[in-house]
XYZ file of N, CA and C in Angstrom:
561
model
N 95.366 128.870 65.646
C 93.935 129.075 65.602
C 93.496 127.726 66.246
N 92.817 128.043 67.582
C 92.352 126.742 68.048
C 91.419 125.939 67.189
N 91.467 124.478 67.243
C 90.526 123.821 66.525
C 89.287 123.536 67.043
N 88.489 122.544 66.813
C 87.042 122.277 67.251
C 87.458 121.569 68.714
N 86.364 121.910 69.669
C 86.480 121.281 71.042
C 86.904 119.969 71.187
N 86.320 119.173 70.236
C 86.581 117.740 70.409
C 88.130 117.403 69.944
N 88.721 118.049 69.534
C 90.331 117.863 69.121
C 91.097 118.644 70.083
N 90.563 119.311 71.132
C 91.012 120.167 72.060
C 91.819 119.366 73.154
N 92.799 119.073 73.514
C 93.059 118.240 74.728
C 92.508 118.891 75.925
N 92.639 120.073 76.279
C 92.079 120.742 77.260
C 90.407 120.299 77.540
N 89.974 120.450 76.492
C 88.432 119.695 76.462
C 88.151 118.423 77.138
N 89.195 117.593 76.510
C 89.022 116.158 76.885
C 89.562 115.989 78.533
N 90.521 116.984 78.788
C 90.759 116.945 80.170
C 89.687 117.488 81.316
N 89.113 118.522 80.726
C 88.076 119.002 81.575
C 86.899 118.161 81.589
N 86.653 117.299 80.486
C 85.661 116.454 80.746
C 85.898 115.196 81.786
N 87.190 114.947 81.796
C 87.842 113.687 82.795
C 87.582 114.548 84.401
N 88.032 115.894 84.174
C 87.999 116.535 85.464
C 86.440 116.634 86.103
N 85.542 117.021 85.135
C 84.055 116.899 85.492
C 83.603 115.652 86.150
N 84.139 114.580 85.464
C 83.597 113.157 85.832
C 84.081 113.020 87.338
N 85.408 113.155 87.665
C 86.205 112.916 88.668
C 85.253 113.939 89.904
N 84.976 114.958 89.403
C 84.531 116.072 90.435
C 83.049 115.303 90.745
N 82.361 114.804 89.872
C 81.134 114.525 90.138
C 81.135 113.034 91.111
N 82.130 112.351 90.753
C 82.370 111.113 91.588
C 82.823 111.437 93.196
N 83.648 112.640 93.291
C 83.908 112.789 94.497
C 82.795 113.484 95.236
N 82.019 114.513 94.579
C 81.009 115.103 95.162
C 79.777 114.075 95.898
N 79.818 112.976 94.828
C 78.632 112.184 95.131
C 79.074 111.060 96.087
N 80.351 110.870 96.429
C 80.618 109.734 97.293
C 81.669 110.182 98.338
N 81.865 111.346 98.668
C 83.056 111.775 99.517
C 82.557 111.330 100.788
N 81.409 111.495 101.174
C 80.730 111.139 102.491
C 80.800 109.576 102.607
N 80.658 108.874 101.365
C 80.691 107.301 101.876
C 82.061 106.869 101.980
N 83.338 107.557 101.332
C 84.654 107.302 101.750
C 84.949 107.588 103.166
N 84.256 108.685 103.484
C 84.973 109.276 104.908
C 84.281 108.260 106.117
N 83.014 107.912 105.598
C 82.397 106.939 106.870
C 83.176 105.693 106.776
N 83.367 105.067 105.586
C 84.247 103.743 105.671
C 85.621 103.700 106.189
N 86.097 105.092 105.914
C 87.561 105.341 106.476
C 87.530 105.123 108.077
N 86.651 105.821 108.541
C 86.179 105.891 110.169
C 85.962 104.617 110.410
N 85.131 103.946 109.926
C 84.629 102.586 110.125
C 85.648 101.272 110.098
N 86.837 101.453 109.097
C 87.552 100.774 109.172
C 89.187 101.315 110.059
N 88.571 102.048 110.906
C 89.716 101.922 111.998
C 90.674 103.318 111.766
N 90.767 104.262 110.560
C 91.320 105.141 110.318
C 91.133 106.473 111.527
N 92.144 106.723 112.361
C 91.881 107.684 113.277
C 91.152 108.950 112.904
N 90.464 109.422 113.649
C 89.682 111.016 113.095
C 90.824 111.990 112.714
N 91.755 112.164 113.147
C 92.668 113.443 112.709
C 93.301 113.119 111.566
N 93.290 111.681 111.144
C 93.933 111.146 109.785
C 92.909 110.792 108.580
N 91.515 110.887 109.033
C 90.554 110.711 107.835
C 90.764 111.544 106.569
N 91.083 112.994 106.943
C 91.192 113.858 105.744
C 92.033 113.484 104.717
N 93.374 113.160 105.332
C 94.341 112.713 104.547
C 94.320 111.456 103.789
N 93.533 110.378 104.256
C 93.461 109.132 103.867
C 92.279 109.397 103.038
N 91.330 110.380 103.172
C 90.168 110.656 101.887
C 91.058 111.158 100.715
N 92.093 112.117 101.087
C 92.758 112.350 99.808
C 93.706 111.466 99.139
N 94.054 110.514 99.809
C 94.656 109.441 99.222
C 93.986 108.676 98.391
N 92.665 108.184 98.866
C 91.723 107.374 98.233
C 91.236 108.038 96.796
N 91.143 109.591 96.889
C 90.619 110.194 95.561
C 91.811 110.285 94.796
N 93.170 110.522 95.208
C 94.011 110.465 94.417
C 94.228 108.890 93.436
N 93.946 108.159 94.221
C 93.931 106.506 93.454
C 92.691 106.699 92.449
N 91.688 107.298 92.861
C 90.537 107.298 91.873
C 90.974 108.132 90.784
N 91.356 109.267 90.945
C 91.771 110.351 90.070
C 92.613 109.534 88.822
N 93.718 108.657 89.150
C 94.397 108.013 88.444
C 93.822 106.932 87.814
N 92.919 106.111 88.556
C 92.086 104.898 88.011
C 90.801 105.189 87.422
N 90.321 106.362 87.372
C 88.948 106.507 86.822
C 88.797 106.084 85.454
N 89.966 106.577 84.553
C 89.562 106.048 83.160
C 89.570 104.790 82.955
N 89.863 103.890 83.946
C 90.326 102.337 83.659
C 88.598 101.952 84.207
N 87.942 102.715 85.012
C 86.989 101.813 85.807
C 85.788 101.540 84.644
N 85.709 100.333 84.691
C 84.671 99.688 83.446
C 83.392 99.711 83.767
N 82.912 99.969 84.822
C 81.467 99.776 85.441
C 80.852 98.451 85.644
N 81.916 97.285 85.712
C 81.426 96.095 85.771
C 80.818 95.750 87.062
N 81.259 96.474 88.083
C 80.933 96.315 89.357
C 80.327 97.919 89.762
N 79.502 98.223 90.645
C 79.131 99.430 91.302
C 79.979 100.202 91.550
N 80.107 101.622 91.551
C 81.148 102.431 91.844
C 81.612 102.585 93.022
N 80.401 102.102 94.179
C 80.585 102.175 95.363
C 81.565 100.841 95.728
N 81.272 99.707 95.174
C 82.115 98.667 95.346
C 83.362 99.138 95.026
N 83.682 99.783 93.994
C 85.106 100.076 93.507
C 85.533 100.844 94.733
N 85.037 101.932 95.108
C 85.496 102.926 95.957
C 85.702 102.084 97.320
N 84.862 101.162 97.674
C 85.110 100.501 98.832
C 86.580 99.894 98.995
N 86.634 99.342 97.860
C 87.979 98.410 97.792
C 89.057 99.198 97.715
N 89.353 100.199 97.160
C 90.223 101.323 97.275
C 90.316 101.812 98.681
N 89.234 102.362 99.481
C 89.331 102.813 100.875
C 89.695 101.724 101.800
N 89.195 100.541 101.661
C 89.644 99.532 102.475
C 91.392 99.156 102.484
N 91.866 99.380 101.130
C 93.269 99.046 100.886
C 93.755 100.505 101.425
N 93.679 101.648 101.353
C 94.006 102.768 101.987
C 93.979 102.798 103.258
N 92.949 102.271 103.990
C 92.963 102.145 105.774
C 94.018 100.796 106.013
N 93.946 100.003 105.369
C 94.682 98.862 105.522
C 96.273 99.187 105.452
N 96.621 99.995 104.425
C 98.128 100.545 104.317
C 98.327 101.505 105.385
N 97.392 102.167 105.843
C 97.740 103.161 106.975
C 97.806 102.564 108.195
N 96.780 101.647 108.612
C 97.179 100.852 109.834
C 98.446 100.090 109.702
N 98.934 99.404 108.766
C 100.251 98.759 108.585
C 101.577 99.702 108.803
N 101.168 101.197 108.215
C 102.237 102.066 108.395
C 102.397 102.623 109.708
N 101.167 102.780 110.415
C 101.017 102.963 111.981
C 101.995 101.863 112.671
N 101.606 100.582 112.238
C 102.317 99.730 113.215
C 103.617 99.560 113.406
N 104.160 100.022 111.659
C 105.542 99.788 111.457
C 106.215 101.084 112.138
N 105.477 102.282 111.982
C 106.124 103.558 112.706
C 106.247 103.349 114.264
N 105.173 103.019 114.707
C 105.262 102.406 116.233
C 106.138 101.511 116.810
N 106.429 100.630 116.123
C 107.644 99.681 116.180
C 109.127 100.387 116.303
N 109.084 101.166 115.270
C 110.435 101.849 114.861
C 110.721 102.839 115.821
N 109.610 103.551 116.608
C 109.866 104.514 117.385
C 109.555 104.137 118.649
N 109.065 102.965 119.096
C 108.816 102.727 120.403
C 109.767 102.479 121.215
N 109.910 102.834 122.432
C 111.054 102.446 123.255
C 110.351 101.167 124.149
N 111.244 100.472 125.192
C 110.798 99.466 125.847
C 109.464 100.142 126.454
N 108.424 99.093 126.386
C 107.073 99.638 127.203
C 107.319 99.333 128.548
N 106.600 100.361 129.233
C 106.602 100.248 130.611
C 105.397 99.604 130.814
N 105.248 98.677 131.800
C 103.959 98.290 132.218
C 103.165 99.369 132.808
N 101.983 99.306 132.348
C 101.008 100.421 133.214
C 100.454 99.757 134.629
N 99.871 100.563 135.293
C 99.353 99.894 136.553
C 98.163 99.052 136.189
N 97.347 99.187 135.197
C 96.213 98.653 135.031
C 96.413 97.205 134.287
N 97.579 96.985 133.558
C 97.946 95.978 132.772
C 99.136 95.289 133.110
N 99.106 94.164 133.769
C 100.168 93.382 134.140
C 100.537 92.560 133.237
N 101.671 91.528 133.021
C 101.869 90.612 132.073
C 100.784 89.671 131.963
N 99.938 89.370 132.955
C 98.938 88.431 132.757
C 97.778 89.049 132.041
N 97.480 90.124 132.212
C 96.373 90.801 131.169
C 96.933 90.885 129.693
N 98.120 91.474 129.667
C 98.720 91.515 128.476
C 98.830 89.995 127.583
N 98.959 89.047 128.340
C 99.001 87.531 127.768
C 97.639 87.198 127.364
N 96.513 87.348 128.319
C 95.341 87.228 128.004
C 94.857 87.946 126.743
N 95.034 89.019 126.648
C 94.585 89.901 125.523
C 95.495 89.475 124.349
N 96.744 89.321 124.230
C 97.263 88.594 123.397
C 96.765 87.216 122.583
N 96.553 86.586 123.757
C 95.946 84.943 123.290
C 94.446 85.360 122.720
N 93.607 86.143 123.431
C 92.239 86.435 122.642
C 92.594 86.958 121.425
N 93.493 87.870 121.086
C 93.589 88.433 119.557
C 94.264 87.272 118.652
N 95.047 86.438 119.251
C 95.311 85.286 118.517
C 94.216 84.388 118.041
N 93.221 84.054 119.012
C 92.443 83.301 118.736
C 91.318 83.923 117.741
N 90.702 85.224 118.004
C 90.248 85.830 116.905
C 90.806 85.630 115.416
N 91.991 85.887 115.263
C 92.733 85.811 114.323
C 92.438 84.559 113.450
N 92.769 83.243 114.373
C 92.492 81.923 114.154
C 91.266 81.661 113.331
N 90.150 82.189 114.219
C 88.950 82.173 113.735
C 88.523 82.655 112.275
N 88.919 83.823 112.442
C 88.897 84.664 111.111
C 89.596 83.739 110.011
N 90.659 83.260 110.147
C 91.314 82.468 109.263
C 90.539 81.240 108.527
N 89.574 80.919 109.425
C 88.855 79.545 109.154
C 87.454 79.943 108.244
N 87.394 81.175 107.998
C 86.135 81.522 107.333
C 86.500 81.896 105.788
N 85.554 81.848 104.762
C 85.758 82.004 103.264
C 85.944 83.589 103.227
N 86.705 84.101 102.306
C 86.899 85.422 102.061
C 85.551 86.261 102.183
N 84.632 85.607 101.558
C 83.129 86.217 101.556
C 82.686 86.285 102.960
N 82.624 85.282 103.624
C 82.245 85.120 104.958
C 83.025 86.240 105.960
N 84.217 86.093 105.796
C 85.048 86.964 106.699
C 84.752 88.446 106.480
N 84.691 88.906 105.135
C 84.576 90.362 104.603
C 83.087 90.849 105.599
N 82.078 89.980 105.530
C 80.727 90.250 105.801
C 80.867 90.297 107.306
N 81.331 89.219 108.158
C 81.680 89.425 109.432
C 82.441 90.248 110.128
N 83.506 90.576 109.410
C 84.281 91.886 109.990
C 83.392 93.236 109.925
N 82.811 93.324 108.532
C 81.942 94.659 108.739
C 80.943 94.740 109.696
N 80.050 93.476 109.725
C 78.691 93.397 110.676
C 79.289 93.529 112.115
N 79.844 92.263 112.470
C 80.044 92.304 113.971
C 81.331 92.901 114.431
N 82.386 93.273 113.770
C 83.532 94.045 114.360
C 83.465 95.471 114.107
N 83.175 95.704 112.930
C 83.191 97.120 112.535
C 81.824 97.730 112.801
N 80.743 97.102 113.165
C 79.553 97.510 113.422
C 78.719 98.292 112.322
N 78.821 97.780 111.350
C 77.810 98.107 109.919
C 76.478 97.396 110.120
N 75.422 97.900 109.656
C 74.170 97.079 109.571
C 74.171 96.263 108.346
N 73.348 95.692 107.973
C 73.272 94.561 106.830
C 73.138 95.300 105.710
N 72.489 96.375 105.861
C 72.215 97.045 104.393
C 73.381 97.922 103.824
N 74.120 98.391 105.225
C 75.323 99.065 105.087
C 76.389 98.059 104.067
N 76.637 96.982 104.837
C 77.476 95.824 104.304
C 77.004 95.640 102.908
N 75.622 95.486 102.601
C 75.278 94.935 101.259
C 75.695 96.297 100.395
N 75.557 97.584 100.845
C 75.802 98.664 99.839
C 77.330 98.761 99.643
N 78.080 98.558 100.614
C 79.420 98.519 100.503
C 80.052 97.486 99.655
N 79.551 96.228 99.954
C 80.137 95.167 98.883
C 79.118 94.767 97.883
N 78.295 95.716 97.441
C 77.275 95.597 96.536
C 76.952 94.080 96.357
N 76.270 93.849 97.550
C 75.442 92.613 97.680
C 73.896 92.689 98.092
N 73.211 91.843 97.692
C 71.800 91.780 98.239
C 71.739 91.570 99.723
N 70.856 92.035 100.372
C 70.869 92.258 102.084
C 70.663 90.561 102.442
N 69.866 89.786 101.589
C 69.746 88.288 101.878
C 70.950 87.506 101.931
N 71.959 87.820 100.855
C 73.079 87.592 100.645
C 73.849 87.828 102.010
N 74.111 89.111 102.374
C 74.835 89.390 103.454
C 74.379 88.506 104.606
N 72.859 88.326 105.148
C 72.404 87.568 105.954
C 73.050 86.130 105.815
N 72.900 85.677 104.743
C 73.317 84.110 104.534
C 74.924 84.148 104.822
N 75.749 85.016 104.323
C 77.238 84.992 105.034
C 77.261 85.150 106.256
N 76.430 86.169 106.833
C 76.539 86.486 108.437
C 76.122 85.018 109.095
N 75.276 84.687 108.582
C 74.817 83.282 109.426
C 75.629 82.110 109.281
N 76.341 81.864 108.341
C 77.179 80.807 107.994
C 78.480 80.977 108.870
N 78.727 82.500 109.041
C 79.840 82.760 109.806
C 79.626 82.701 111.267
N 78.502 82.970 111.624
C 78.327 82.826 112.857
C 78.109 81.483 113.317
N 77.553 80.421 112.437
C 77.365 79.284 112.862
C 79.030 78.650 113.082
N 79.839 78.976 112.298
C 81.284 78.390 112.116
C 81.737 79.126 113.616
N 81.555 80.446 114.035
C 81.959 81.034 115.266
C 81.556 80.109 116.307
N 79.996 79.523 116.392
C 79.844 78.756 117.515
C 80.202 77.630 117.563
N 80.608 76.821 116.506
C 81.297 75.877 116.362
C 82.688 76.125 117.043
N 83.556 77.035 116.459
C 84.833 77.395 116.948
C 84.851 77.772 118.476
N 83.910 78.240 118.964
C 83.954 78.556 120.542
C 83.626 77.104 121.473
N 82.598 76.568 120.444
C 82.594 75.117 121.144
C 83.472 74.182 121.394
N 84.358 74.106 120.301
C 85.494 73.450 120.060
C 86.592 73.950 121.259
N 86.518 75.471 121.413
C 87.790 75.746 122.130
C 87.091 75.235 123.738
N 85.923 75.433 124.317
C 85.392 74.816 125.582
C 85.399 73.405 125.590
N 85.302 72.974 124.402
C 85.189 71.477 124.555
C 86.808 70.973 124.640
N 87.721 71.513 124.320
C 89.155 71.136 124.171
C 89.632 71.467 125.540
N 88.986 72.517 126.040
C 89.597 72.853 127.388
C 89.001 71.778 128.427
N 87.931 71.512 128.303
C 87.032 70.703 129.124
C 87.479 69.249 129.000
N 87.998 69.156 127.880
C 88.431 67.602 127.697
C 89.850 67.246 127.922
N 90.463 68.180 128.707
C 91.913 68.095 128.850
C 92.412 67.196 130.038
N 93.443 67.025 130.414
C 93.544 66.014 131.589
C 93.209 66.475 132.898
N 92.936 67.895 132.985
C 92.314 68.300 134.201
C 90.993 68.602 134.054
N 90.367 68.471 133.158
C 89.108 68.812 132.859
C 88.007 67.753 133.279
């Protein structure tokens, strides 16, 4: 004879299932939008979203509520998107043949683009982690301040403060680049 529901393991499992389903229903759109913003290609978003919610299913019992659920979901989503980008790069390198130069891009253009990417990476490395994530989401990913605030569980004023500081550092970085070029032996 079955015991009371409180002692029935299937009742506990169904409560956990209901909690997961509620989190999924309420936040699946948030996860999809952020996967798209974080650069996951459109055909891969569904698989990436499944990965996110597999992690959520596994970790939901440990979620203590010390941060907003959207902050927690964003961290998981960002990690999955990052893992997918790294995996794609590894796959591309593993399967790539010797690249054929295209008619639109010669060695000069490739070098220029490479140097620009390295310069951006150097600048991003000068920012604090807090400034960097706000700068990346706002300036690179194109999110609006209230979206950045919601994703990071920050007040919009804090978002603007960090963005203003990052932009000031960017202006100084660009000025130093131009000053360094102009102050050279031929400038």
